[in-house]
CSV table of C-alpha atoms and ligand atoms in Angstrom, one decimal:
chain,number,residue,atom,x,y,z
A,1286,MET,CA,-0.4,0.1,0.4
A,1287,THR,CA,1.5,3.6,-0.8
A,1288,ASN,CA,1.8,6.0,2.2
A,1289,LEU,CA,-1.3,7.3,1.0
A,1290,PRO,CA,-4.6,5.2,1.0
A,1291,LYS,CA,-7.2,5.8,-0.5
A,1292,ILE,CA,-9.6,5.6,2.0
A,1293,LEU,CA,-13.2,5.8,1.5
A,1294,ILE,CA,-16.1,6.7,4.9
A,1295,THR,CA,-19.5,6.1,4.1
A,1296,ARG,CA,-21.8,7.9,6.0
A,1297,ARG,CA,-20.5,10.8,7.7
A,1298,TRP,CA,-18.7,10.9,11.7
A,1299,PRO,CA,-18.9,13.4,14.7
A,1300,ASN,CA,-16.6,15.8,14.3
A,1301,SER,CA,-13.4,14.2,16.3
A,1302,PRO,CA,-13.2,11.9,15.0
A,1303,GLU,CA,-14.1,12.8,11.7
A,1304,ALA,CA,-11.1,15.3,11.3
A,1305,ARG,CA,-8.2,12.4,12.4
A,1306,VAL,CA,-9.2,10.3,9.7
A,1307,ALA,CA,-9.0,12.8,7.3
A,1308,GLN,CA,-5.4,13.1,7.9
A,1309,MET,CA,-5.2,9.6,7.8
A,1310,GLY,CA,-4.7,9.9,3.5
A,1311,ASP,CA,-6.6,10.4,0.8
A,1312,VAL,CA,-10.0,10.6,2.0
A,1313,THR,CA,-13.2,10.4,0.0
A,1314,LEU,CA,-16.4,11.4,2.6
A,1315,ARG,CA,-19.4,11.2,1.1
A,1316,ASP,CA,-21.6,13.9,0.8
A,1317,PRO,CA,-24.7,13.8,1.0
A,1318,ASP,CA,-24.9,11.0,3.6
A,1319,THR,CA,-27.6,8.7,2.1
A,1320,GLN,CA,-26.8,5.0,1.9
A,1321,MET,CA,-24.5,3.9,-1.3
A,1322,THR,CA,-26.6,2.0,-3.9
A,1323,ALA,CA,-25.0,-1.5,-5.1
A,1324,LYS,CA,-23.5,0.7,-7.3
A,1325,ASP,CA,-22.2,2.6,-5.7
A,1326,TRP,CA,-20.6,-0.5,-4.3
A,1327,MET,CA,-19.2,-1.7,-6.6
A,1328,GLN,CA,-17.4,1.0,-8.1
A,1329,ALA,CA,-15.3,1.7,-4.6
A,1330,ALA,CA,-14.4,-2.5,-5.3
A,1331,GLN,CA,-11.9,-0.9,-7.6
A,1332,GLN,CA,-11.3,2.0,-5.8
A,1333,PHE,CA,-10.0,2.1,-2.3
A,1334,ASP,CA,-7.9,0.5,-0.5
A,1335,VAL,CA,-9.9,0.9,2.5
A,1336,ILE,CA,-13.1,1.1,3.4
A,1337,MET,CA,-14.4,2.3,6.6
A,1338,PRO,CA,-18.4,1.0,6.6
A,1339,THR,CA,-20.5,1.2,9.0
A,1340,VAL,CA,-23.7,-0.8,10.3
A,1341,SER,CA,-26.1,0.6,7.5
A,1342,ASP,CA,-24.6,0.0,5.0
A,1343,VAL,CA,-25.9,-2.8,2.7
A,1344,ILE,CA,-23.3,-4.2,0.8
A,1345,PRO,CA,-23.7,-6.5,-2.5
A,1346,PRO,CA,-22.5,-9.8,-1.9
A,1347,ALA,CA,-21.1,-9.1,-5.4
A,1348,PHE,CA,-18.3,-6.7,-3.6
A,1349,TYR,CA,-15.9,-9.0,-2.0
A,1350,ALA,CA,-14.3,-10.2,-5.2
A,1351,ALA,CA,-14.7,-7.5,-7.3
A,1352,ALA,CA,-12.5,-6.4,-4.7
A,1353,LYS,CA,-9.9,-8.7,-3.8
A,1354,GLY,CA,-6.4,-7.0,-5.0
A,1355,LYS,CA,-7.4,-3.2,-4.0
A,1356,VAL,CA,-9.7,-2.5,-0.7
A,1357,ARG,CA,-7.2,-4.5,1.7
A,1358,ILE,CA,-9.6,-3.5,4.8
A,1359,LEU,CA,-13.5,-2.4,5.8
A,1360,ALA,CA,-12.4,-1.2,9.1
A,1361,SER,CA,-16.1,-0.7,9.5
A,1362,TYR,CA,-17.2,1.6,12.5
A,1363,GLY,CA,-20.1,-0.2,14.9
A,1364,VAL,CA,-20.1,-3.9,17.0
A,1365,GLY,CA,-22.1,-5.5,15.3
A,1366,TYR,CA,-20.5,-7.7,11.6
A,1367,ASN,CA,-23.9,-8.3,10.0
A,1368,HIS,CA,-24.2,-6.4,7.3
A,1369,ILE,CA,-20.5,-7.7,6.4
A,1370,ASP,CA,-20.1,-10.8,5.1
A,1371,VAL,CA,-17.1,-12.1,6.9
A,1372,ASP,CA,-16.2,-15.1,5.2
A,1373,ALA,CA,-15.9,-13.7,1.8
A,1374,ALA,CA,-13.9,-10.5,2.9
A,1375,HIS,CA,-11.2,-12.8,4.2
A,1376,ALA,CA,-11.3,-15.5,1.1
A,1377,ASN,CA,-10.8,-12.7,-1.2
A,1378,GLY,CA,-7.9,-11.3,1.3
A,1379,ILE,CA,-9.8,-8.1,2.7
A,1380,ALA,CA,-9.3,-7.6,6.1
A,1381,VAL,CA,-12.0,-6.4,8.8
A,1382,THR,CA,-12.7,-4.5,12.1
A,1383,ASN,CA,-15.2,-3.8,14.7
A,1384,THR,CA,-14.9,-1.4,17.5
A,1385,PRO,CA,-16.5,-3.1,20.1
A,1386,GLY,CA,-16.4,-2.6,23.7
A,1387,VAL,CA,-16.6,1.0,23.5
A,1388,LEU,CA,-20.7,1.7,23.3
A,1389,THR,CA,-21.6,-1.0,25.8
A,1390,ASP,CA,-22.6,0.9,28.3
A,1391,CYS,CA,-24.9,3.2,26.8
A,1392,THR,CA,-26.1,0.5,24.5
A,1393,ALA,CA,-27.4,-1.0,28.6
A,1394,ASP,CA,-28.8,2.4,29.2
A,1395,LEU,CA,-30.8,2.6,26.2
A,1396,ALA,CA,-32.1,-1.4,26.9
A,1397,MET,CA,-33.0,-0.1,30.8
A,1398,GLY,CA,-34.9,2.7,29.7
A,1399,LEU,CA,-36.6,0.7,27.0
A,1400,LEU,CA,-37.7,-1.9,29.9
A,1401,LEU,CA,-38.5,1.0,32.0
A,1402,ALA,CA,-40.6,3.1,29.7
A,1403,CYS,CA,-43.0,-0.1,28.3
A,1404,ALA,CA,-43.2,-1.2,32.4
A,1405,ARG,CA,-43.5,2.6,33.6
A,1406,ARG,CA,-46.3,3.4,30.2
A,1407,MET,CA,-44.2,6.1,30.0
A,1408,GLY,CA,-44.7,6.3,25.4
A,1409,GLU,CA,-48.7,6.1,26.7
A,1410,GLY,CA,-48.9,8.5,28.8
A,1411,GLU,CA,-46.4,11.2,26.9
A,1412,ARG,CA,-48.8,10.7,23.8
A,1413,GLN,CA,-52.4,11.5,26.5
A,1414,VAL,CA,-50.3,14.8,27.4
A,1415,ARG,CA,-49.4,16.2,24.3
A,1416,ALA,CA,-52.4,15.2,23.3
A,1417,GLY,CA,-54.8,17.3,25.5
A,1418,GLN,CA,-56.0,14.3,27.3
A,1419,TRP,CA,-54.8,13.7,30.1
A,1420,ASP,CA,-57.9,14.1,32.8
A,1421,GLY,CA,-56.3,14.2,36.2
A,1422,TRP,CA,-54.4,11.7,38.4
A,1423,ARG,CA,-56.9,8.8,39.7
A,1424,PRO,CA,-55.7,6.2,41.5
A,1425,THR,CA,-56.3,3.9,38.5
A,1426,HIS,CA,-55.3,6.0,36.1
A,1427,MET,CA,-52.6,3.9,33.8
A,1428,ILE,CA,-51.4,1.4,35.8
A,1429,GLY,CA,-47.8,-0.2,34.7
A,1430,LYS,CA,-45.7,-3.0,36.0
A,1431,LYS,CA,-43.8,-2.7,39.3
A,1432,VAL,CA,-39.7,-3.0,38.8
A,1433,ALA,CA,-38.5,-4.0,42.0
A,1434,GLY,CA,-38.4,-7.4,42.8
A,1435,ALA,CA,-39.0,-8.1,39.2
A,1436,THR,CA,-37.1,-10.9,37.0
A,1437,LEU,CA,-35.0,-9.8,34.2
A,1438,GLY,CA,-34.3,-12.2,31.6
A,1439,ILE,CA,-31.5,-11.5,29.2
A,1440,VAL,CA,-29.9,-13.6,25.6
A,1441,GLY,CA,-26.6,-13.6,25.4
A,1442,PHE,CA,-24.3,-12.1,27.7
A,1443,GLY,CA,-21.7,-11.2,26.7
A,1444,ARG,CA,-19.7,-7.2,27.1
A,1445,ILE,CA,-23.8,-5.4,26.8
A,1446,GLY,CA,-25.6,-7.9,28.3
A,1447,GLN,CA,-23.7,-7.8,31.8
A,1448,ALA,CA,-23.6,-4.4,31.7
A,1449,MET,CA,-27.8,-4.9,31.2
A,1450,ALA,CA,-27.6,-6.8,34.7
A,1451,ARG,CA,-25.9,-4.6,37.2
A,1452,ARG,CA,-28.0,-2.1,36.5
A,1453,ALA,CA,-31.2,-4.1,36.3
A,1454,HIS,CA,-29.5,-5.8,39.5
A,1455,PHE,CA,-28.0,-3.6,41.8
A,1456,GLY,CA,-30.2,0.3,39.9
A,1457,PHE,CA,-33.4,-1.3,40.1
A,1458,GLY,CA,-33.4,-4.4,42.8
A,1459,MET,CA,-34.2,-6.6,39.7
A,1460,LYS,CA,-33.5,-10.9,40.3
A,1461,VAL,CA,-31.4,-11.7,36.8
A,1462,VAL,CA,-31.4,-15.2,34.4
A,1463,PHE,CA,-29.8,-15.4,30.8
A,1464,GLN,CA,-28.9,-17.8,28.0
A,1465,ASN,CA,-25.5,-17.7,26.9
A,1466,ARG,CA,-24.0,-19.9,23.4
A,1467,SER,CA,-20.6,-21.0,26.5
A,1468,ALA,CA,-20.4,-21.9,30.0
A,1469,VAL,CA,-20.4,-17.8,31.6
A,1470,PRO,CA,-17.4,-18.0,35.3
A,1471,GLU,CA,-19.0,-17.6,38.5
A,1472,ASP,CA,-17.2,-14.3,38.7
A,1473,ILE,CA,-18.6,-12.4,36.1
A,1474,LYS,CA,-22.0,-14.2,37.0
A,1475,ALA,CA,-21.7,-12.5,40.5
A,1476,ALA,CA,-20.3,-9.1,39.2
A,1477,ALA,CA,-23.3,-9.3,37.7
A,1478,GLY,CA,-25.6,-9.4,40.7
A,1479,ASN,CA,-25.6,-13.0,41.1
A,1480,ALA,CA,-27.1,-13.8,37.1
A,1481,GLN,CA,-28.6,-17.1,37.0
A,1482,GLN,CA,-27.2,-19.3,33.8
A,1483,LEU,CA,-30.3,-21.4,32.0
A,1484,ASP,CA,-29.8,-23.8,29.7
A,1485,SER,CA,-32.5,-22.3,26.6
A,1486,VAL,CA,-34.1,-19.3,25.2
A,1487,ALA,CA,-37.2,-21.1,26.5
A,1488,ASP,CA,-36.2,-21.0,29.6
A,1489,VAL,CA,-35.3,-18.1,30.4
A,1490,ALA,CA,-38.7,-16.6,28.6
A,1491,THR,CA,-40.8,-19.1,30.4
A,1492,VAL,CA,-39.5,-17.2,34.1
A,1493,SER,CA,-38.8,-14.2,33.1
A,1494,ASP,CA,-41.2,-10.0,33.3
A,1495,PHE,CA,-39.0,-9.4,31.2
A,1496,LEU,CA,-36.8,-10.4,28.2
A,1497,SER,CA,-34.0,-8.5,27.2
A,1498,LEU,CA,-32.0,-9.2,23.8
A,1499,HIS,CA,-27.9,-9.0,23.3
A,1500,CYS,CA,-26.9,-12.0,21.2
A,1501,PRO,CA,-25.1,-10.8,17.9
A,1502,GLY,CA,-27.3,-10.4,14.6
A,1503,GLY,CA,-26.8,-13.0,11.7
A,1504,ALA,CA,-27.4,-16.6,10.9
A,1505,GLN,CA,-27.4,-18.4,13.3
A,1506,THR,CA,-29.8,-15.9,15.4
A,1507,HIS,CA,-31.7,-15.1,13.1
A,1508,LYS,CA,-36.1,-15.1,14.0
A,1509,LEU,CA,-34.3,-16.7,17.7
A,1510,ILE,CA,-37.6,-15.2,18.9
A,1511,ASP,CA,-39.7,-16.7,17.4
A,1512,ALA,CA,-43.6,-18.5,18.0
A,1513,SER,CA,-42.3,-21.7,20.8
A,1514,ILE,CA,-40.7,-18.7,22.1
A,1515,PHE,CA,-43.6,-16.1,22.4
A,1516,ASP,CA,-45.3,-19.7,23.3
A,1517,ALA,CA,-43.0,-20.6,26.6
A,1518,ILE,CA,-42.6,-16.6,27.6
A,1519,LYS,CA,-44.4,-15.8,30.7
A,1520,PRO,CA,-47.9,-14.2,30.5
A,1521,GLY,CA,-47.9,-10.5,30.4
A,1522,ALA,CA,-44.1,-10.1,29.7
A,1523,ILE,CA,-42.0,-7.2,27.8
A,1524,LEU,CA,-39.9,-7.8,24.9
A,1525,ILE,CA,-36.5,-5.2,24.8
A,1526,ASN,CA,-34.9,-5.3,21.9
A,1527,THR,CA,-31.8,-3.6,21.5
A,1528,ALA,CA,-29.5,-6.0,19.3
A,1529,ARG,CA,-30.5,-6.2,15.6
A,1530,GLY,CA,-34.0,-6.7,14.2
A,1531,ASP,CA,-33.6,-9.9,12.8
A,1532,VAL,CA,-34.0,-11.2,16.1
A,1533,VAL,CA,-37.2,-11.3,16.2
A,1534,ASP,CA,-39.9,-13.0,14.7
A,1535,GLU,CA,-41.8,-9.9,13.4
A,1536,ASP,CA,-44.9,-11.8,13.0
A,1537,ALA,CA,-44.4,-14.2,15.3
A,1538,LEU,CA,-44.7,-10.5,17.9
A,1539,PHE,CA,-47.3,-9.6,16.0
A,1540,ALA,CA,-48.6,-12.7,17.1
A,1541,ALA,CA,-48.4,-12.4,20.4
A,1542,LEU,CA,-49.1,-8.9,20.9
A,1543,ASP,CA,-52.5,-9.6,19.8
A,1544,ALA,CA,-52.9,-13.1,21.8
A,1545,GLY,CA,-51.8,-10.4,25.3
A,1546,GLN,CA,-49.6,-13.2,25.6
A,1547,LEU,CA,-46.9,-10.0,25.1
A,1548,ALA,CA,-48.1,-7.5,27.6
A,1549,GLY,CA,-45.7,-5.0,25.0
A,1550,ALA,CA,-42.1,-4.6,23.9
A,1551,GLY,CA,-39.7,-1.7,23.8
A,1552,LEU,CA,-37.8,-1.7,20.7
A,1553,ASP,CA,-34.3,0.3,19.1
A,1554,VAL,CA,-34.2,-1.9,15.9
A,1555,TYR,CA,-36.5,-4.1,13.2
A,1556,THR,CA,-36.2,-6.2,10.8
A,1557,GLY,CA,-35.1,-4.0,7.1
A,1558,GLU,CA,-34.6,-0.8,8.9
A,1559,PRO,CA,-35.7,1.6,8.7
A,1560,ALA,CA,-38.7,0.9,6.5
A,1561,LEU,CA,-40.9,0.0,9.4
A,1562,ASP,CA,-43.2,-2.0,9.0
A,1563,SER,CA,-46.2,-0.6,9.1
A,1564,ARG,CA,-48.2,-3.0,12.3
A,1565,PHE,CA,-45.5,-1.5,14.9
A,1566,ARG,CA,-47.6,2.0,14.6
A,1567,THR,CA,-50.8,0.4,16.1
A,1568,TYR,CA,-49.7,-1.1,18.9
A,1569,ASP,CA,-49.7,1.0,22.2
A,1570,THR,CA,-47.9,-1.3,23.8
A,1571,LEU,CA,-44.6,-0.8,22.1
A,1572,VAL,CA,-42.2,2.0,22.6
A,1573,LEU,CA,-40.6,1.9,19.9
A,1574,ALA,CA,-36.8,4.2,19.5
A,1575,PRO,CA,-34.6,4.9,16.1
A,1576,HIS,CA,-32.0,2.6,16.8
A,1577,LEU,CA,-30.0,4.4,18.9
A,1578,GLY,CA,-28.4,2.6,21.4
A,1579,SER,CA,-24.7,4.1,20.6
A,1580,ALA,CA,-25.8,7.3,20.3
A,1581,THR,CA,-24.2,9.3,22.6
A,1582,ASP,CA,-21.5,12.3,22.1
A,1583,GLY,CA,-18.9,10.0,24.4
A,1584,THR,CA,-20.4,7.0,22.1
A,1585,ARG,CA,-20.1,7.8,19.1
A,1586,ASP,CA,-16.4,10.1,19.4
A,1587,ALA,CA,-15.6,6.2,19.9
A,1588,MET,CA,-16.2,4.6,18.5
A,1589,GLY,CA,-14.8,6.7,15.2
A,1590,HIS,CA,-11.4,6.2,17.1
A,1591,ARG,CA,-11.3,2.8,18.0
A,1592,ALA,CA,-12.1,2.0,13.9
A,1593,ILE,CA,-9.1,4.5,13.4
A,1594,ASP,CA,-7.3,3.0,16.0
A,1595,ASN,CA,-8.0,0.2,14.0
A,1596,LEU,CA,-6.9,0.9,11.0
A,1597,ALA,CA,-3.6,3.0,12.3
A,1598,SER,CA,-2.6,-0.2,13.7
A,1599,PHE,CA,-3.2,-2.0,9.9
A,1600,LEU,CA,-1.1,0.6,8.0
A,1601,ARG,CA,1.6,0.3,10.3
A,1602,GLY,CA,1.6,-3.2,9.2
A,1603,ASP,CA,0.6,-4.4,13.2
A,1604,THR,CA,-2.4,-6.7,14.0
A,1605,PRO,CA,-5.7,-4.6,14.9
A,1606,ARG,CA,-7.0,-4.5,18.4
A,1607,ASP,CA,-10.8,-5.7,16.9
A,1608,LEU,CA,-9.6,-8.2,14.0
A,1609,LEU,CA,-12.1,-10.6,13.1
A,1610,SER,CA,-11.0,-14.2,12.6
B,1985,DGY,C1,-23.5,-1.2,16.9
B,1985,DGY,O1,-22.4,-0.9,16.7
B,1985,DGY,O2,-23.9,-2.9,16.2
B,1985,DGY,C2,-24.7,-0.6,17.4
B,1985,DGY,O3,-25.8,-1.2,16.7
B,1985,DGY,C3,-25.0,0.8,16.7
B,1985,DGY,O4,-25.9,1.7,17.6
């Protein structure tokens, strides 16, 4: 690679990392800040040594072979990487990095916020106030669910799942159970408020008043939360999803809401986002956020700097800290 690599940043970044990356080579900051088309990707495959994509990019399958021998690294901005076919990238000599760790707290904060908003009917309440329909305090007005003492079930006990467990247990007095693909060491469970690992997602769903998803997206978790889980779920439970939209079978979600099996859901991510299934807008018991998990000033800066650190180490010939295998 020459001293001045040609670098493409696919979407606008916050000022601080954007100014830093601009010093790293012959940098193209796409303007306007819109999603790249398949044609844009196929052209980029021939033009850039480095592409810094992000979680909302849609990369056409043909890109990887077309980029072989030209694009050296996809240094992605974001922890999730289900927008990248990592096997295809590797098969074509393209390294891939992501940005774990820096968005743990903020994503867990948002998940906890959605949990509280659902439990205490804050979306409904705000809509009532704004519509001028609030007729005053009364003992039976807009009764929600008590959080303290309730059981939170977590699916996926990585960094964000653990951070959610700490918030729920130490902050809100909840009992925590979880499912994870591998066995979680005792010290990690203790630090997460003596969280208890159960065998399956269904086992967790059966005992949980709130079920919060923190697993990665991708083929292994596609529609993991399907009709069988909604059948198993504790009647009247609330689902929280800040992971990826396609972890949930949305038809099964609507069926569970219609049946009253699920009392509500707090969602930050959706299948095919930002084009939402129109049914989402029809349920008052849903709290809907526009993929805001990591959207704070400190975290979005840190994500950019982490992506740049990975790139800088790759360009030096070192192994980037977050190199995906
Ligand atoms: C990620 O980085 O994967 C998040 O979804 C962005 O908030």
